mmCIF file of C-alpha atoms in Angstrom:
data_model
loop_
_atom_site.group_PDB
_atom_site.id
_atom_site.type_symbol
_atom_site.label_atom_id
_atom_site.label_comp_id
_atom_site.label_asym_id
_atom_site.label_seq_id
_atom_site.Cartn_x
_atom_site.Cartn_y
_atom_site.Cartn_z
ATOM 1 C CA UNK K 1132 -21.396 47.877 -32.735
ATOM 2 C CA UNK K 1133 -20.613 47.116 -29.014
ATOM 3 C CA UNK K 1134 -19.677 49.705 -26.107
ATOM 4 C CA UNK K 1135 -16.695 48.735 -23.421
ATOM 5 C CA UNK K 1136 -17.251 49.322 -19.792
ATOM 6 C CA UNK K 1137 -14.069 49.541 -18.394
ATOM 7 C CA UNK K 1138 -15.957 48.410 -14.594
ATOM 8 C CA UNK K 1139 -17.204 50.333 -11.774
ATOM 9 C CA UNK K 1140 -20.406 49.956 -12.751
ATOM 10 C CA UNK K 1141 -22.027 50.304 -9.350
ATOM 11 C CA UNK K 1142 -21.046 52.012 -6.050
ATOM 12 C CA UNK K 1143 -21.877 48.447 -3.902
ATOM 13 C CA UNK K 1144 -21.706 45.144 -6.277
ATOM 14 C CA UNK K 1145 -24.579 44.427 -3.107
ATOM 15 C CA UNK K 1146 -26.991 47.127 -3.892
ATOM 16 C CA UNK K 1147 -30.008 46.039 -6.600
ATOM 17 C CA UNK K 1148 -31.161 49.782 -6.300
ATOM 18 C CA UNK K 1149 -27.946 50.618 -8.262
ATOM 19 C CA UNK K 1150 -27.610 47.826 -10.343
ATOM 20 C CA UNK K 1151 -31.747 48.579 -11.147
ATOM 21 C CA UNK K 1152 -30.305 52.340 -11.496
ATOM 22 C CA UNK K 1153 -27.435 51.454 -14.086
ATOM 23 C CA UNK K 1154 -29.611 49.390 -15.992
ATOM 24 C CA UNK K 1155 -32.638 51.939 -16.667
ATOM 25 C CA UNK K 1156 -30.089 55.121 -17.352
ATOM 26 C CA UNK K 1157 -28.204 52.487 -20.221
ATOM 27 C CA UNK K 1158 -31.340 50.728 -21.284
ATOM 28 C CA UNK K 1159 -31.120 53.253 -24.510
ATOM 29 C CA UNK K 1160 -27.518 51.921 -25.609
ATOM 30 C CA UNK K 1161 -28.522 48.482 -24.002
ATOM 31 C CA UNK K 1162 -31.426 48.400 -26.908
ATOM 32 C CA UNK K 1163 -28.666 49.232 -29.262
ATOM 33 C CA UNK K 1164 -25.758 47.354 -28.767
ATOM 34 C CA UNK K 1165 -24.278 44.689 -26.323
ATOM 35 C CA UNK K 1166 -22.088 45.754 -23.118
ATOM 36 C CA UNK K 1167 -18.631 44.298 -22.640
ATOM 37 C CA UNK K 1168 -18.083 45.307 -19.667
ATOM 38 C CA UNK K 1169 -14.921 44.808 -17.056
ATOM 39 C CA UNK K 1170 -15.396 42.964 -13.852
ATOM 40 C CA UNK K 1171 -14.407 46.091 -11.388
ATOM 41 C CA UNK K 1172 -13.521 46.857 -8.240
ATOM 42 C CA UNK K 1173 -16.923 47.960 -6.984
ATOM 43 C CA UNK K 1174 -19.106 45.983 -8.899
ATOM 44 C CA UNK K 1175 -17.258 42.419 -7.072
ATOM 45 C CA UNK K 1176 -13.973 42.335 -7.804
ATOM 46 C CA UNK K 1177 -11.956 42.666 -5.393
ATOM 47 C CA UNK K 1178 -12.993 40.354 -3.041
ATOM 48 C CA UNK K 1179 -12.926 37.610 -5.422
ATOM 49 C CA UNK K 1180 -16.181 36.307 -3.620
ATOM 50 C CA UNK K 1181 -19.580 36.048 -3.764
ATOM 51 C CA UNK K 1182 -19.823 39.753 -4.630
ATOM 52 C CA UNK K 1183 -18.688 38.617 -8.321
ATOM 53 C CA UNK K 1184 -22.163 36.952 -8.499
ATOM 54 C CA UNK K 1185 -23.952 40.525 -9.179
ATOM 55 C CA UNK K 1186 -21.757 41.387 -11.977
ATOM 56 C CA UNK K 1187 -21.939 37.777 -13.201
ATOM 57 C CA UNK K 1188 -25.616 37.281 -13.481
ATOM 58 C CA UNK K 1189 -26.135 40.670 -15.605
ATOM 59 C CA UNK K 1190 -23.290 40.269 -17.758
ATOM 60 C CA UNK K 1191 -22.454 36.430 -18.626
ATOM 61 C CA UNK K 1192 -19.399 35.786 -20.340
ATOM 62 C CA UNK K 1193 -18.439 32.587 -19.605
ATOM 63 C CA UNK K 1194 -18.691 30.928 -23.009
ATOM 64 C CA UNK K 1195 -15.973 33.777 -23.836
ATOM 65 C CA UNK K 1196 -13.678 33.076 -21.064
ATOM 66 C CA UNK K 1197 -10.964 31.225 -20.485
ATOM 67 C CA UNK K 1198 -11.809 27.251 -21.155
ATOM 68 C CA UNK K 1199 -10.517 24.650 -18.060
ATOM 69 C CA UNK K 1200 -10.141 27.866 -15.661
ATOM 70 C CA UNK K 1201 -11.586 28.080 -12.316
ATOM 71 C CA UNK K 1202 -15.164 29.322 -12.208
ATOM 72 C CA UNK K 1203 -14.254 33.169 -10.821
ATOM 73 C CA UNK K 1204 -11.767 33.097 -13.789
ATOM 74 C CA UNK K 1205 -13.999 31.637 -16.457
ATOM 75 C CA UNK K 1206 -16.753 34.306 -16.517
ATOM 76 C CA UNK K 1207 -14.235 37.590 -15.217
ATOM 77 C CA UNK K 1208 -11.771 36.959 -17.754
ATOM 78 C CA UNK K 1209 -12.560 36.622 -21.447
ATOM 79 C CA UNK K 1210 -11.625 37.447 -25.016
ATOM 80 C CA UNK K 1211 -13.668 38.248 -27.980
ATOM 81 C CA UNK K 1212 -12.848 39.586 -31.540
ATOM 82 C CA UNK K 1213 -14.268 42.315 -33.832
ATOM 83 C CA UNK K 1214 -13.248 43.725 -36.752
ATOM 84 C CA UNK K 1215 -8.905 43.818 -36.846
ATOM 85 C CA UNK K 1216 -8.681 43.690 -33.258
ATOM 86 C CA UNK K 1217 -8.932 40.947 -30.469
ATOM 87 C CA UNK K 1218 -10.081 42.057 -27.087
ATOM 88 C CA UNK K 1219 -8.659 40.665 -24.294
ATOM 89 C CA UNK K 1220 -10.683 41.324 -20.709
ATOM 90 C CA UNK K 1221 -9.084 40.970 -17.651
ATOM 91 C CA UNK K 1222 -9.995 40.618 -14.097
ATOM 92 C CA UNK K 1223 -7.166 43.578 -12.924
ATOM 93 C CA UNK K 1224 -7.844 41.768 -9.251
ATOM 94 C CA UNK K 1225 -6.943 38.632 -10.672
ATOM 95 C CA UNK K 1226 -3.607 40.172 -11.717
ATOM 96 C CA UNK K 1227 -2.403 40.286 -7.708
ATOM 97 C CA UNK K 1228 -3.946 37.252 -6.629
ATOM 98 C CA UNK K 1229 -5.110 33.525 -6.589
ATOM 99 C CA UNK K 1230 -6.157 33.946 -10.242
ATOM 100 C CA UNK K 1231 -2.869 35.404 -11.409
ATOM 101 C CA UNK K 1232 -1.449 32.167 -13.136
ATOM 102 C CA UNK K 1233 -4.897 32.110 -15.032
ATOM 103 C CA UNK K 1234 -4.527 35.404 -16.021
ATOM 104 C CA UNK K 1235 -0.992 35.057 -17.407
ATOM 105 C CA UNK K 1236 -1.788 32.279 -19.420
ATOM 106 C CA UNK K 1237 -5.047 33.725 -20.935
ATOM 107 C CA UNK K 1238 -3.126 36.994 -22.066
ATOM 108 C CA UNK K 1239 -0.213 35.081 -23.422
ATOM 109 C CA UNK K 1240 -2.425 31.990 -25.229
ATOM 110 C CA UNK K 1241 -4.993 34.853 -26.495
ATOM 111 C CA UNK K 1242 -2.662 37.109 -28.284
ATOM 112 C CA UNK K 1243 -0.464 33.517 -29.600
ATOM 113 C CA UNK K 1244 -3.508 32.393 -31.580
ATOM 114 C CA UNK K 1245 -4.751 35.508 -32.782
ATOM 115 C CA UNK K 1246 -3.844 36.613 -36.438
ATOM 116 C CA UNK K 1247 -5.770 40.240 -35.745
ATOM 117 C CA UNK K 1248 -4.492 43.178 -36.199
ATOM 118 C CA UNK K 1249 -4.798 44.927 -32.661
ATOM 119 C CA UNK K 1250 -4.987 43.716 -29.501
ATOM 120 C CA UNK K 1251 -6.881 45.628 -26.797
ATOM 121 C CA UNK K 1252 -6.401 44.978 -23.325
ATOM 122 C CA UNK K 1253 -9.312 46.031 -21.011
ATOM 123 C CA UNK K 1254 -9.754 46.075 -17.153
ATOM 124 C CA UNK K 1255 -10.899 48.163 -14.568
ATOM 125 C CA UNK K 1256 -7.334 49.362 -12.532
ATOM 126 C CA UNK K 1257 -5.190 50.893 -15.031
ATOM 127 C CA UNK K 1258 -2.091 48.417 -15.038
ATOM 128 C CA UNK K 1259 -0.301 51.951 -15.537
ATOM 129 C CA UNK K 1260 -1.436 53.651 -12.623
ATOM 130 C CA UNK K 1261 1.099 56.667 -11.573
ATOM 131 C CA UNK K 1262 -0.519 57.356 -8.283
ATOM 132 C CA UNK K 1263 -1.814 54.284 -6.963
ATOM 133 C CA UNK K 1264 -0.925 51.448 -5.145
ATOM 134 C CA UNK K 1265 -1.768 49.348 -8.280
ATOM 135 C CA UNK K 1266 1.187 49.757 -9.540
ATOM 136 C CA UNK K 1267 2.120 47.118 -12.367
ATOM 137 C CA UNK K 1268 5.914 45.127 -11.650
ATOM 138 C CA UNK K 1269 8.422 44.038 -14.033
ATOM 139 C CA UNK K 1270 6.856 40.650 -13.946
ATOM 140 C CA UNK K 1271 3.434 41.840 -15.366
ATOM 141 C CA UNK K 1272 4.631 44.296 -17.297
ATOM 142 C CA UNK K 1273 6.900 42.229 -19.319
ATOM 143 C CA UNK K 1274 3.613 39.753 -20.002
ATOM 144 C CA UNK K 1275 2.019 42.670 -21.507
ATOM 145 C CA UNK K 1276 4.278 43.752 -23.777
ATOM 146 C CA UNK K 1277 5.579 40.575 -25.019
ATOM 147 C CA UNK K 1278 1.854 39.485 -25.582
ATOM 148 C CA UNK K 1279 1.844 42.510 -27.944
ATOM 149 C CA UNK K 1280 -0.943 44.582 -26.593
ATOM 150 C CA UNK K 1281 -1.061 47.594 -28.481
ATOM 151 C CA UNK K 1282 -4.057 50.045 -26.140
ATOM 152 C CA UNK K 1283 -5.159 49.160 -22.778
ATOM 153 C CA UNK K 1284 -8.419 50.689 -22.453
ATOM 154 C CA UNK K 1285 -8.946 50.825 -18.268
ATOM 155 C CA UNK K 1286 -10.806 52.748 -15.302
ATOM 156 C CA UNK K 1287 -11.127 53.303 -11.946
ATOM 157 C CA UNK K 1288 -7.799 56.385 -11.521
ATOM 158 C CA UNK K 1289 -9.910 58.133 -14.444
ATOM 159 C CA UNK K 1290 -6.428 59.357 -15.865
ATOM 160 C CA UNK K 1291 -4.853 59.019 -19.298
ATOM 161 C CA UNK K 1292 -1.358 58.028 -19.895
ATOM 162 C CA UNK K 1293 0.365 57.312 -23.304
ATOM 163 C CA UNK K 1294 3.518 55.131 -23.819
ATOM 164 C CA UNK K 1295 5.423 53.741 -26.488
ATOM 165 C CA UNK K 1296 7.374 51.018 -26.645
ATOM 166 C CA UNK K 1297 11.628 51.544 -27.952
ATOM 167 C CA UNK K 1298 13.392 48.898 -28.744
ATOM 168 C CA UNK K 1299 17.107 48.561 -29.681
ATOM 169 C CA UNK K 1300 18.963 46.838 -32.231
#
């Protein structure tokens, strides 16, 4: 019904050539099925600037995003639900900087008012990164799990981990 892009769409959120490029190599699923795609690294987000406009224009979001956020937050962070799950899309930039208040709220309101099933977390930098220096703290962590996120579904370290959650008592 849909396909998730978990970012990274381009080499240089700048270039049209690979933006044109990306767009004529998915135009088959395009004709299909609607993108959700991740705000990534390359395609704008990390600079948290004007970059963010490339991705923006070709993939609007903003009536899912976050309502009352700032305008970088309201169109590269968003929700959306299908089936038994809600997915939640996050900005993993906005995780380490201006936007990170934004982003804890949104995760935390999100998986509050849904009643579905699953909840998905996507983004482009895996939040459990083992080699990186995106390396998830306590702090973030914590938000995750206690919002109840049961797959995060991320990019960029093209690795695969698999954790599960103990609890005592």
């Amino acid at each position: 019904s849909f396909m998730v892009h978990v970012g990274d769409i381009v080499g240089y959120a700048y270039d049209s050539a690979g933006w044109q490029h990306f767009h004529y190599a998915a135009q088959p699923l395009i004709d299909k099925m609607p993108i959700m795609a991740a705000l990534g690294r390359y395609d704008g987000g990390q600079k948290m600037d004007v970059y963010n406009q490339h991705f923006l224009t070709r993939f609007n979001y903003q009536t899912l995003g976050y309502e009352g956020a700032s305008t970088t937050a309201s169109h590269s962070i968003y929700s959306f639900e299908y089936g038994d799950a809600l997915f939640i899309d996050l900005n993993s930039k906005a995780i380490n900087n201006d936007l990170k208040n934004e982003w804890n709220q949104f995760i935390k309101q999100k998986s509050a008012e849904t009643q579905k099933k699953w909840k998905i977390l996507i983004n482009n930098v895996s939040p459990y990164s083992p080699g990186g220096s995106y390396l998830l703290d306590n702090e973030k962590g914590k938000i995750i799990t206690d919002a109840g996120i049961d797959l995060v579904l991320s990019g960029y370290e093209c690795t695969y981990y698999r954790t599960t959650l103990h609890t005592t008592g």
